[in-house]
Coordinates of C-alpha atoms in Angstrom, one line a residue:
M1 CA 6.6 -72.0 -30.8
H2 CA 9.3 -69.4 -31.7
I3 CA 12.7 -69.4 -29.8
I4 CA 14.0 -65.7 -30.0
H5 CA 17.4 -64.7 -29.3
T6 CA 18.1 -60.8 -30.3
V7 CA 16.1 -57.8 -29.3
S8 CA 15.3 -57.0 -32.7
D9 CA 13.7 -60.2 -33.5
M10 CA 11.7 -60.3 -30.1
R11 CA 10.3 -57.0 -31.0
A12 CA 9.4 -58.0 -34.6
F13 CA 7.5 -61.0 -33.1
C14 CA 5.3 -58.9 -30.8
A15 CA 5.0 -56.0 -33.6
Q16 CA 3.7 -58.8 -36.0
S17 CA 1.5 -60.8 -33.2
R18 CA 0.0 -57.4 -32.3
S19 CA -1.0 -56.5 -36.2
G20 CA -2.7 -59.9 -37.0
M21 CA -5.7 -59.5 -34.3
A22 CA -7.7 -57.0 -32.7
A23 CA -6.4 -55.9 -29.4
P24 CA -4.4 -58.6 -28.8
S25 CA -2.8 -58.9 -25.1
I26 CA 0.8 -60.2 -24.5
G27 CA 1.4 -62.2 -21.2
L28 CA 5.0 -62.5 -20.1
V29 CA 6.7 -65.1 -17.5
P30 CA 10.0 -63.8 -17.0
T31 CA 12.5 -66.6 -15.7
M32 CA 16.2 -67.6 -15.5
G33 CA 15.4 -71.0 -16.6
A34 CA 15.5 -74.7 -14.6
L35 CA 11.7 -74.4 -14.8
H36 CA 9.6 -76.4 -12.5
D37 CA 5.9 -76.4 -11.4
G38 CA 5.8 -73.3 -10.1
H39 CA 6.9 -71.6 -13.4
A40 CA 4.1 -74.0 -15.2
S41 CA 1.8 -72.4 -12.6
L42 CA 2.7 -68.8 -13.9
V43 CA 2.7 -69.9 -17.4
R44 CA -1.0 -71.6 -17.7
A45 CA -2.1 -68.4 -15.6
A46 CA -0.7 -66.3 -18.5
R47 CA -2.3 -68.7 -21.2
A48 CA -5.5 -68.3 -19.5
D49 CA -5.5 -64.4 -19.7
N50 CA -3.5 -63.7 -22.9
D51 CA -3.8 -64.3 -26.6
I52 CA 0.1 -64.3 -26.8
V53 CA 2.4 -65.8 -24.2
V54 CA 6.4 -65.2 -24.2
A55 CA 8.4 -66.6 -21.3
S56 CA 11.7 -65.5 -21.2
V57 CA 14.9 -67.5 -20.2
F58 CA 17.8 -65.5 -19.3
V59 CA 20.1 -66.0 -16.3
N60 CA 20.8 -62.5 -15.4
P61 CA 24.3 -61.6 -13.9
L62 CA 23.5 -58.3 -12.8
Q63 CA 21.4 -59.8 -10.0
F64 CA 24.2 -62.0 -8.8
T65 CA 27.5 -60.9 -6.5
D66 CA 30.0 -59.2 -8.3
L67 CA 27.9 -58.8 -11.3
G68 CA 28.1 -62.8 -12.0
D69 CA 31.5 -63.2 -11.2
C70 CA 30.7 -65.8 -8.2
D71 CA 30.0 -69.6 -7.9
D72 CA 26.1 -69.0 -7.4
Y73 CA 25.9 -67.5 -11.1
R74 CA 28.7 -69.8 -12.7
N75 CA 26.6 -72.9 -11.3
Y76 CA 23.1 -71.5 -11.6
P77 CA 21.3 -74.5 -13.5
R78 CA 20.9 -73.9 -17.5
D79 CA 19.6 -76.3 -20.1
L80 CA 17.6 -74.3 -22.8
D81 CA 16.6 -77.6 -24.5
A82 CA 15.1 -78.8 -21.5
D83 CA 13.4 -75.4 -20.7
A84 CA 11.9 -74.8 -24.2
E85 CA 10.3 -78.5 -24.3
F86 CA 8.7 -77.6 -20.9
L87 CA 7.5 -74.5 -22.3
R88 CA 6.2 -76.0 -25.5
G89 CA 4.3 -78.4 -23.4
L90 CA 2.6 -75.7 -21.9
G91 CA 1.5 -73.7 -25.0
V92 CA 3.7 -70.8 -25.0
D93 CA 3.8 -68.7 -28.3
A94 CA 7.5 -67.4 -28.0
V95 CA 10.5 -68.0 -25.9
F96 CA 13.0 -65.2 -25.8
S97 CA 16.4 -66.3 -24.3
P98 CA 18.8 -63.5 -25.1
S99 CA 23.0 -63.5 -24.3
V100 CA 24.6 -61.5 -21.8
E101 CA 26.3 -59.5 -24.3
E102 CA 22.8 -59.0 -26.2
M103 CA 21.0 -57.7 -23.3
Y104 CA 23.7 -55.7 -22.0
P105 CA 26.0 -55.1 -25.0
G106 CA 29.8 -54.5 -24.1
F107 CA 29.4 -56.6 -20.9
N108 CA 32.2 -59.0 -21.3
T109 CA 34.6 -56.6 -23.0
A110 CA 34.0 -52.8 -21.7
P111 CA 36.0 -52.3 -18.5
D112 CA 33.3 -51.3 -16.2
R113 CA 31.5 -54.7 -17.4
H114 CA 28.1 -53.4 -16.4
P115 CA 25.2 -50.8 -17.8
Q116 CA 25.9 -47.5 -17.4
I117 CA 22.1 -46.9 -16.5
W118 CA 20.6 -48.9 -13.6
V119 CA 17.0 -48.8 -12.1
R120 CA 17.7 -48.1 -8.4
T121 CA 15.4 -49.6 -5.9
G122 CA 16.5 -47.9 -2.9
R123 CA 15.3 -49.1 0.9
M124 CA 13.1 -51.6 -0.7
G125 CA 15.9 -53.3 -2.5
E126 CA 18.7 -52.7 0.4
I127 CA 16.7 -54.6 3.2
L128 CA 15.9 -58.1 4.2
E129 CA 17.3 -60.0 0.8
G130 CA 18.9 -56.9 -0.3
A131 CA 21.3 -56.5 3.0
S132 CA 22.8 -59.9 2.4
R133 CA 23.0 -59.6 -1.6
P134 CA 23.9 -55.9 -2.0
G135 CA 22.6 -54.6 -5.4
H136 CA 20.5 -57.9 -6.4
F137 CA 17.4 -56.1 -6.6
D138 CA 19.1 -53.4 -8.5
G139 CA 19.8 -56.0 -11.0
V140 CA 16.2 -57.3 -10.8
A141 CA 14.5 -54.0 -11.6
T142 CA 17.0 -53.3 -14.5
V143 CA 16.6 -56.6 -16.2
V144 CA 12.7 -56.3 -15.6
T145 CA 12.5 -52.8 -16.8
K146 CA 14.6 -53.9 -20.0
L147 CA 12.1 -57.1 -20.7
F148 CA 9.0 -54.9 -20.5
Q149 CA 10.7 -52.2 -22.8
I150 CA 11.3 -55.2 -25.3
I151 CA 8.2 -57.0 -24.9
Q152 CA 5.8 -54.4 -23.5
P153 CA 3.5 -57.1 -22.4
D154 CA -0.4 -56.0 -21.2
R155 CA 0.4 -58.5 -18.1
A156 CA 3.3 -60.1 -16.3
Y157 CA 3.5 -63.3 -13.7
F158 CA 5.5 -63.7 -10.8
G159 CA 5.7 -66.1 -8.2
R160 CA 4.8 -65.1 -4.1
K161 CA 7.8 -67.0 -3.3
D162 CA 10.3 -64.1 -4.3
A163 CA 8.0 -61.8 -2.2
Q164 CA 10.4 -59.1 -1.9
Q165 CA 10.9 -59.3 -5.6
L166 CA 7.1 -59.1 -6.3
A167 CA 6.6 -55.9 -4.1
I168 CA 9.6 -54.1 -5.5
I169 CA 8.1 -55.2 -8.8
Q170 CA 4.9 -53.6 -8.3
A171 CA 6.1 -50.7 -6.8
L172 CA 8.6 -50.1 -10.0
V173 CA 5.4 -50.4 -12.4
R174 CA 3.7 -48.3 -10.0
D175 CA 5.9 -45.4 -9.6
L176 CA 7.0 -45.4 -13.2
D177 CA 3.8 -45.5 -14.5
M178 CA 4.5 -48.7 -16.4
P179 CA 1.4 -49.9 -18.4
V180 CA 1.6 -53.4 -17.3
A181 CA -0.7 -55.4 -14.8
I182 CA 1.3 -57.7 -12.7
H183 CA -0.1 -60.8 -11.4
G184 CA 1.5 -62.5 -8.3
L185 CA 0.8 -66.5 -8.4
P186 CA 0.6 -68.4 -5.2
I187 CA 3.7 -70.3 -4.1
V188 CA 4.0 -74.2 -5.7
R189 CA 5.3 -76.5 -2.8
G190 CA 6.5 -80.2 -3.0
D191 CA 5.1 -83.0 -1.3
D192 CA 7.4 -82.4 1.6
G193 CA 6.2 -78.6 1.7
V194 CA 9.5 -76.8 0.4
A195 CA 8.8 -74.3 -2.1
E196 CA 9.4 -74.9 -5.5
S197 CA 13.1 -73.5 -6.8
S198 CA 15.5 -73.8 -9.5
R199 CA 18.0 -73.7 -6.6
N200 CA 16.2 -77.1 -5.3
L201 CA 17.8 -78.8 -8.1
R202 CA 21.7 -78.4 -6.2
L203 CA 20.1 -80.0 -2.9
S204 CA 21.4 -83.4 -1.9
V205 CA 19.0 -86.1 -0.5
D206 CA 19.8 -84.9 3.1
E207 CA 19.6 -81.5 2.4
R208 CA 16.1 -81.5 0.6
R209 CA 15.3 -82.9 4.0
H210 CA 16.8 -80.0 5.9
A211 CA 15.1 -77.6 3.9
T212 CA 11.6 -78.8 5.3
A213 CA 12.4 -76.6 8.3
L214 CA 11.8 -73.4 6.6
S215 CA 8.3 -74.0 5.6
Q216 CA 7.6 -76.3 8.9
T217 CA 8.9 -73.3 10.9
L218 CA 6.6 -70.6 9.0
F219 CA 3.8 -73.1 9.2
G220 CA 4.3 -73.0 13.0
L221 CA 4.5 -69.3 13.3
R222 CA 1.1 -69.1 11.5
D223 CA -0.6 -71.9 13.7
G224 CA 0.7 -70.3 16.8
K225 CA 3.4 -72.6 17.7
F226 CA 5.5 -69.8 18.1
A227 CA 5.1 -66.6 20.1
S228 CA 7.0 -64.5 18.0
A229 CA 9.1 -64.3 14.8
D230 CA 12.2 -64.0 17.3
E231 CA 11.2 -67.5 18.6
A232 CA 10.4 -69.2 15.1
A233 CA 13.9 -67.7 14.3
E234 CA 15.7 -69.2 17.1
H235 CA 13.9 -72.8 16.4
L236 CA 14.7 -72.4 12.9
A237 CA 18.8 -71.2 13.5
S238 CA 18.5 -74.6 15.8
C239 CA 17.5 -76.9 12.8
E240 CA 20.1 -79.6 11.5
G241 CA 21.8 -78.7 8.4
V242 CA 19.9 -74.8 8.2
E243 CA 22.4 -71.4 8.8
L244 CA 19.6 -69.2 9.3
D245 CA 20.0 -65.4 7.7
Y246 CA 16.8 -64.0 9.0
L247 CA 13.1 -64.8 9.7
R248 CA 10.8 -61.5 9.8
I249 CA 7.3 -60.4 9.9
V250 CA 6.6 -57.4 7.5
D251 CA 3.8 -55.6 5.5
P252 CA 3.8 -57.1 2.2
A253 CA 3.2 -54.0 0.0
D254 CA 6.3 -52.1 1.8
L255 CA 8.0 -54.8 3.6
R256 CA 8.4 -52.7 6.8
D257 CA 8.5 -54.8 9.8
V258 CA 5.0 -54.4 11.5
P259 CA 3.7 -54.7 15.1
A260 CA 2.1 -57.4 16.8
G261 CA -1.1 -58.2 15.9
T262 CA -1.2 -56.9 12.4
R263 CA -3.5 -58.5 10.3
Q264 CA -2.2 -59.4 6.5
A265 CA 1.2 -59.4 7.5
L266 CA 4.2 -61.9 5.9
A267 CA 6.4 -64.1 7.4
L268 CA 10.0 -64.0 5.5
T269 CA 12.8 -66.2 5.8
A270 CA 16.2 -67.0 4.3
A271 CA 18.7 -69.5 5.0
W272 CA 21.6 -71.4 3.9
V273 CA 20.8 -75.3 3.4
G274 CA 24.3 -76.9 2.3
P275 CA 25.7 -74.5 -0.7
V276 CA 22.0 -73.6 -1.6
R277 CA 20.6 -70.1 -0.1
L278 CA 16.7 -70.7 -0.1
I279 CA 13.8 -68.4 0.4
D280 CA 10.4 -69.0 1.5
N281 CA 7.5 -66.7 2.9
L282 CA 3.8 -67.3 4.2
A283 CA 1.1 -65.2 4.8
L284 CA -0.2 -64.5 8.5
E285 CA -3.7 -63.6 9.4
A286 CA -2.1 -61.9 12.6
H287 CA 0.7 -62.5 14.7
E288 CA 1.4 -62.0 18.3

């Protein structure tokens, strides 16, 4: 397995890989590291579908508050050696782990500290998570666009836990005519129902127990325990250790709120549990 740190070397690896076989396919699994079983499911899908699998490990400052000048960015778990071993065991061909300076030249030295050109995500990036984290999805769309430009994958794999991110990336590829097939993989949950997330590493034992309220509420909404999203939100907000941000029911394609009785809707929630912001979602066949 190759561990690659520069854009030029990553491009060279992809070019060489493509020249060595007839019509080879490259699958990309973009990550920010701190890998878990959810990431493993993405890599396994990529491995099954493609001749070459590349995983990126890059904690992208553009998608954090104040361009990474915040505790959330500074405290985000980083362990490239452990991530590399994890990916090697899954049969990944190359890991792309650039520095911030490599991805955004001048980021740490230029007065503005950020790229001059961004990918703006408009309404889809300003609601839900975007309302609480302004600019977050512009940062996501910008780094994903750069990764697609550098690696030029045939397919890219994302988890459905980040449902808003997935919808935005699907729109990005569609609207900008990028020749990349986007694959969304199901949420992987722990035995307690908590959606796998790199941020879970920062939860204490008690906070992990409190975090189960998110998935329990979503499953309760799906199963008819709550008459509406508002009732489910009221319940979740009352749970011990949970500071609710939102619980909404939306169309999974465009993230617009949907009327009662809509099929194939998606329930989305976000909440703080201790110092950690968690998100979760669940597909609904119908809701009241």
